Each structure stands twice: as structure tokens, then as C-alpha cells.
Amino acid sequence: AQTIHQWPVAEIKAVGSPLSLGCTIKGKSSPNLYWYWQATGGTLQQLFYSITVGQVESVVQLNLSASRPKDDQFILSTEKLLLSHSGFYLCAWSPDWGRENTLYFGAGTRLSVL
Amino acid sequence: GDSVTQTEGLVTLTKGLPVMLNCTYQTTYSPFLFWYVQHLNEAPKLLLKSSTDNKRTEHQGFYATLHKSSSSFHLQKSSVQLSDSALYFCALDNYNVLYFGSGTKLTVEP
């Protein structure tokens, strides 16, 4: 069975500090990977997606970057946090490329920027 | 561009009553629609999906029918339970990107 693990579970960071969030998928080779952001009680906004190692596509510009250093790993980062970065960050994977794919979400990382 | 509209932000119902959560979409492509459910402090999970016009799809007592003529994919259930209290998102697939609606918070009371 496939598992998805996100770290850390929660972070409290200062404005202007750097950030690195991670996600690992086990049990599935070459998954499609995604990062989503959710404001408290709000909708899900797709940030990035990746279909292969070393290749990441940006969907929205929020002063964040993403990388896929390994087949099973997806990293979200920024050098300088903004207050607006607060929220819930969800990593997700899907098994195949194409439409009508189910997304499987990780448990998420709750970020508070103060 | 592509978009999804969910008109109800909050829906409160008594257990045992029927519910319909509205979802309409706008796209220039052939539509693929999803409903995801997110319980409190949990990750979203797929509830339903469809790309077939006028065909009802069902899961866990919930059902929805994609109507391309009205660009709608409303979620229904004939009798809600306390455990159905959650945030429900309608989403539209646009190849590489999934567009989510604003979500409907369903609260079921005893």
C-alpha cells in the first residue's frame, strides 16, 4: 500500500525567516506530486505539480518554490516568509498522468507566520 | 478561464434530512468533476468523480450527476448523518491543475 508522509506537522515561524516543508511517498514509483495551500477554513489552491524527478511546474506565484530531488520526495520552500504564507500546506500524489486522477493527500503541515 | 462555483458556504441540517450541495463549473474543455470531503483536522479525500454526461455516480450514500447542459455537478444525499459533518469541495480537472470551489461546510445536528 502507498503511504504519504509530510513533515513537519506544524511550524511557527517569524516573518522573513526561511521555510522548508517536505513530503515523501512510499510504495509507488514515479508518482505525480502536488503542493496545495489552504487558508484556514478556505479553499484549496494548487501551488505546484511535478510529473518527474527534477521537473516542477508552478501554478500560482506566492513567493514559494518547490523541488523534486528524488522520485519519492517533494520539497516546498522559501527564503523569506510573509504573513500571507500562513495556512495549511498539503502534499498530494496521483498514480497516473491524465485526467480523472484521484488525488491522495497527506496529513498536511500547519504553518503560522508571526 | 476554468472555475468552480459553490454557492452555499454553510449548510446546517437535522439528521435524517436530505441535502443538496450546489456546484457549477466553467471550462472550455470536456469536464472532469470531483467532490472531495474534508473532515475537521483531516486531509481531503475523494468522494465522487465523473466525466460522463447524465450518469449518476454514487459512493457512501452520496450521489451526483454531471449535467453538461447546465454545467452542474450537484452533490446529494437522501438522509444525512452526524458523521457527514465536514467541508465539501467541488473540483474541476484541467489536465495538470485541479481547480477547487470555495467549499461548503455541512453541519448535521441531532
CSV table of C-alpha atoms in Angstrom, one decimal:
chain,number,residue,atom,x,y,z
A,1,ALA,CA,0.0,0.0,0.0
A,2,GLN,CA,1.1,3.5,-0.7
A,3,THR,CA,1.8,6.0,2.1
A,4,ILE,CA,2.4,9.7,2.1
A,5,HIS,CA,4.2,11.4,4.9
A,6,GLN,CA,4.5,15.1,5.4
A,7,TRP,CA,6.9,16.9,7.7
A,8,PRO,CA,6.8,18.8,9.9
A,9,VAL,CA,3.3,18.5,11.3
A,10,ALA,CA,3.3,22.2,12.4
A,11,GLU,CA,5.6,25.2,12.3
A,12,ILE,CA,5.6,28.6,13.9
A,13,LYS,CA,7.9,30.9,12.1
A,14,ALA,CA,8.8,34.6,12.1
A,15,VAL,CA,8.2,36.8,9.1
A,16,GLY,CA,11.3,37.0,7.0
A,17,SER,CA,12.6,33.6,8.1
A,18,PRO,CA,13.2,30.6,5.7
A,19,LEU,CA,10.9,27.6,5.4
A,20,SER,CA,11.3,24.1,4.1
A,21,LEU,CA,8.4,21.6,4.1
A,22,GLY,CA,8.7,18.0,2.9
A,23,CYS,CA,6.7,15.2,1.6
A,24,THR,CA,7.6,11.5,0.9
A,25,ILE,CA,5.6,8.9,-0.9
A,26,LYS,CA,6.3,5.3,-0.4
A,27,GLY,CA,5.0,2.3,-2.3
A,28,LYS,CA,4.5,4.0,-5.7
A,29,SER,CA,7.2,4.6,-8.3
A,30,SER,CA,7.1,7.8,-10.4
A,31,PRO,CA,4.0,9.3,-8.8
A,32,ASN,CA,2.7,12.7,-9.9
A,33,LEU,CA,3.2,15.1,-7.0
A,34,TYR,CA,1.4,18.3,-6.0
A,35,TRP,CA,1.5,21.0,-3.4
A,36,TYR,CA,-1.7,22.7,-2.2
A,37,TRP,CA,-2.3,25.6,0.1
A,38,GLN,CA,-5.4,26.1,2.2
A,39,ALA,CA,-6.2,29.2,4.2
A,40,THR,CA,-8.0,28.4,7.5
A,41,GLY,CA,-11.5,27.3,6.5
A,42,GLY,CA,-10.8,28.2,2.9
A,43,THR,CA,-10.5,26.5,-0.4
A,44,LEU,CA,-7.5,24.5,-1.8
A,45,GLN,CA,-5.2,26.3,-4.1
A,46,GLN,CA,-2.8,24.3,-6.2
A,47,LEU,CA,0.8,25.7,-6.0
A,48,PHE,CA,3.0,23.3,-7.9
A,49,TYR,CA,3.0,19.9,-9.6
A,50,SER,CA,5.7,17.5,-10.7
A,51,ILE,CA,5.5,14.5,-13.0
A,52,THR,CA,9.1,13.5,-12.9
A,53,VAL,CA,12.3,14.0,-10.8
A,54,GLY,CA,13.9,17.4,-11.2
A,55,GLN,CA,10.9,18.9,-13.0
A,56,VAL,CA,8.4,21.1,-11.3
A,57,GLU,CA,5.7,23.4,-12.7
A,58,SER,CA,4.4,26.4,-10.9
A,59,VAL,CA,0.6,27.1,-10.9
A,60,VAL,CA,0.5,30.3,-8.8
A,61,GLN,CA,3.1,32.7,-7.7
A,62,LEU,CA,3.2,33.1,-3.9
A,63,ASN,CA,6.9,33.7,-3.4
A,64,LEU,CA,7.4,29.9,-2.9
A,65,SER,CA,9.4,27.4,-4.7
A,66,ALA,CA,9.3,23.6,-5.0
A,67,SER,CA,11.8,20.9,-5.9
A,68,ARG,CA,11.7,17.2,-6.5
A,69,PRO,CA,15.2,15.9,-5.7
A,70,LYS,CA,14.1,12.3,-5.6
A,71,ASP,CA,11.4,10.2,-7.2
A,72,ASP,CA,9.5,9.9,-3.9
A,73,GLN,CA,10.2,13.3,-2.4
A,74,PHE,CA,8.7,16.8,-2.9
A,75,ILE,CA,10.0,19.9,-1.1
A,76,LEU,CA,8.3,23.3,-0.7
A,77,SER,CA,10.5,26.2,0.4
A,78,THR,CA,11.0,29.9,0.6
A,79,GLU,CA,13.9,32.1,1.7
A,80,LYS,CA,11.7,34.7,3.3
A,81,LEU,CA,8.3,34.1,4.8
A,82,LEU,CA,5.4,36.5,4.6
A,83,LEU,CA,2.4,36.8,6.9
A,84,SER,CA,0.3,35.7,4.0
A,85,HIS,CA,2.0,32.3,3.9
A,86,SER,CA,0.2,31.2,7.0
A,87,GLY,CA,-2.2,28.3,6.4
A,88,PHE,CA,-2.3,24.6,5.8
A,89,TYR,CA,0.0,23.0,3.3
A,90,LEU,CA,-1.0,19.8,1.7
A,91,CYS,CA,1.1,17.5,-0.4
A,92,ALA,CA,-0.7,15.1,-2.7
A,93,TRP,CA,0.1,12.4,-5.2
A,94,SER,CA,-1.8,10.7,-8.0
A,95,PRO,CA,-0.9,7.4,-9.6
A,96,ASP,CA,-1.1,8.2,-13.3
A,97,TRP,CA,-0.9,11.1,-15.7
A,98,GLY,CA,-4.0,12.2,-17.3
A,99,ARG,CA,-7.4,13.4,-16.2
A,100,GLU,CA,-9.9,12.0,-13.8
A,101,ASN,CA,-7.0,11.0,-11.5
A,102,THR,CA,-7.7,10.7,-7.8
A,103,LEU,CA,-5.5,12.8,-5.6
A,104,TYR,CA,-4.3,11.3,-2.3
A,105,PHE,CA,-3.5,13.9,0.2
A,106,GLY,CA,-1.0,13.8,3.1
A,107,ALA,CA,-2.0,14.9,6.6
A,108,GLY,CA,-0.6,18.4,6.0
A,109,THR,CA,1.6,20.9,7.7
A,110,ARG,CA,0.0,23.8,9.6
A,111,LEU,CA,2.1,26.9,9.3
A,112,SER,CA,1.8,30.0,11.4
A,113,VAL,CA,3.8,33.0,10.4
A,114,LEU,CA,4.1,35.7,13.1
B,1,GLY,CA,-10.7,30.6,-17.5
B,2,ASP,CA,-11.7,27.5,-15.7
B,3,SER,CA,-13.6,27.9,-12.5
B,4,VAL,CA,-15.9,26.2,-10.0
B,5,THR,CA,-18.7,27.9,-8.0
B,6,GLN,CA,-20.2,26.6,-4.8
B,7,THR,CA,-23.0,28.9,-3.8
B,8,GLU,CA,-23.5,27.7,-0.2
B,9,GLY,CA,-20.8,28.5,2.3
B,10,LEU,CA,-22.6,27.0,5.2
B,11,VAL,CA,-25.4,24.4,5.4
B,12,THR,CA,-26.9,23.2,8.7
B,13,LEU,CA,-29.4,20.3,8.7
B,14,THR,CA,-31.0,18.0,11.1
B,15,LYS,CA,-30.0,14.3,11.0
B,16,GLY,CA,-32.1,12.3,8.6
B,17,LEU,CA,-33.0,15.1,6.2
B,18,PRO,CA,-31.9,15.2,2.5
B,19,VAL,CA,-29.1,17.6,1.3
B,20,MET,CA,-28.0,19.0,-2.0
B,21,LEU,CA,-24.8,21.0,-2.3
B,22,ASN,CA,-24.6,23.0,-5.4
B,23,CYS,CA,-21.6,23.0,-7.8
B,24,THR,CA,-21.4,24.7,-11.2
B,25,TYR,CA,-18.4,25.0,-13.4
B,26,GLN,CA,-17.0,26.8,-16.3
B,27,THR,CA,-14.5,25.3,-18.7
B,28,THR,CA,-13.6,25.2,-22.4
B,29,TYR,CA,-12.6,21.6,-22.2
B,30,SER,CA,-14.6,18.4,-21.7
B,31,PRO,CA,-15.3,18.5,-18.0
B,32,PHE,CA,-13.9,16.1,-15.3
B,33,LEU,CA,-15.6,16.9,-12.0
B,34,PHE,CA,-14.8,15.7,-8.4
B,35,TRP,CA,-16.2,16.0,-5.0
B,36,TYR,CA,-13.7,15.9,-2.1
B,37,VAL,CA,-14.7,15.8,1.6
B,38,GLN,CA,-12.5,17.1,4.4
B,39,HIS,CA,-13.4,16.3,8.0
B,40,LEU,CA,-12.1,18.5,10.8
B,41,ASN,CA,-8.3,18.5,11.0
B,42,GLU,CA,-8.0,15.8,8.4
B,43,ALA,CA,-6.8,15.8,4.8
B,44,PRO,CA,-9.3,15.9,1.9
B,45,LYS,CA,-10.5,12.6,0.5
B,46,LEU,CA,-12.2,11.8,-2.8
B,47,LEU,CA,-15.9,11.2,-2.5
B,48,LEU,CA,-17.1,11.1,-6.1
B,49,LYS,CA,-15.8,11.8,-9.6
B,50,SER,CA,-17.4,11.8,-13.1
B,51,SER,CA,-16.9,12.8,-16.7
B,52,THR,CA,-19.9,11.1,-18.1
B,53,ASP,CA,-22.9,13.3,-19.0
B,54,ASN,CA,-26.2,12.5,-17.3
B,55,LYS,CA,-24.9,9.5,-15.5
B,56,ARG,CA,-25.4,9.2,-11.7
B,57,THR,CA,-22.3,8.3,-9.7
B,58,GLU,CA,-22.6,7.1,-6.1
B,59,HIS,CA,-20.4,6.5,-3.1
B,60,GLN,CA,-21.1,6.1,0.6
B,61,GLY,CA,-24.7,7.2,0.2
B,62,PHE,CA,-23.8,10.4,-1.7
B,63,TYR,CA,-24.6,10.8,-5.3
B,64,ALA,CA,-24.1,13.3,-8.1
B,65,THR,CA,-24.9,13.6,-11.8
B,66,LEU,CA,-22.8,15.6,-14.3
B,67,HIS,CA,-25.1,17.7,-16.4
B,68,LYS,CA,-23.1,19.3,-19.2
B,69,SER,CA,-26.2,21.2,-20.4
B,70,SER,CA,-26.3,23.2,-17.2
B,71,SER,CA,-22.6,22.9,-16.3
B,72,SER,CA,-23.5,21.4,-12.9
B,73,PHE,CA,-22.4,18.6,-10.6
B,74,HIS,CA,-24.5,18.9,-7.5
B,75,LEU,CA,-23.9,16.6,-4.6
B,76,GLN,CA,-26.9,14.9,-2.9
B,77,LYS,CA,-27.7,12.6,-0.1
B,78,SER,CA,-31.2,11.4,0.9
B,79,SER,CA,-30.6,11.2,4.6
B,80,VAL,CA,-27.6,12.9,6.3
B,81,GLN,CA,-25.9,11.6,9.3
B,82,LEU,CA,-23.9,13.3,12.1
B,83,SER,CA,-20.7,11.8,10.6
B,84,ASP,CA,-21.4,13.7,7.4
B,85,SER,CA,-20.5,17.0,9.1
B,86,ALA,CA,-17.5,18.2,7.1
B,87,LEU,CA,-16.2,20.6,4.4
B,88,TYR,CA,-17.2,19.6,0.9
B,89,PHE,CA,-15.3,20.8,-2.1
B,90,CYS,CA,-16.2,20.5,-5.8
B,91,ALA,CA,-13.3,20.5,-8.1
B,92,LEU,CA,-12.6,20.6,-11.9
B,93,ASP,CA,-9.7,19.0,-13.6
B,94,ASN,CA,-7.9,21.0,-16.2
B,95,TYR,CA,-5.2,18.5,-17.2
B,96,ASN,CA,-2.3,19.5,-14.9
B,97,VAL,CA,-4.3,21.6,-12.5
B,98,LEU,CA,-7.3,20.9,-10.2
B,99,TYR,CA,-9.5,23.9,-9.5
B,100,PHE,CA,-11.4,23.7,-6.3
B,101,GLY,CA,-14.5,25.6,-5.4
B,102,SER,CA,-14.7,27.7,-2.2
B,103,GLY,CA,-16.2,24.8,-0.3
B,104,THR,CA,-19.4,24.2,1.6
B,105,LYS,CA,-19.4,23.5,5.3
B,106,LEU,CA,-22.1,21.0,6.2
B,107,THR,CA,-23.1,20.7,9.8
B,108,VAL,CA,-25.5,18.0,10.8
B,109,GLU,CA,-27.3,18.4,14.1
B,110,PRO,CA,-29.0,15.7,16.2
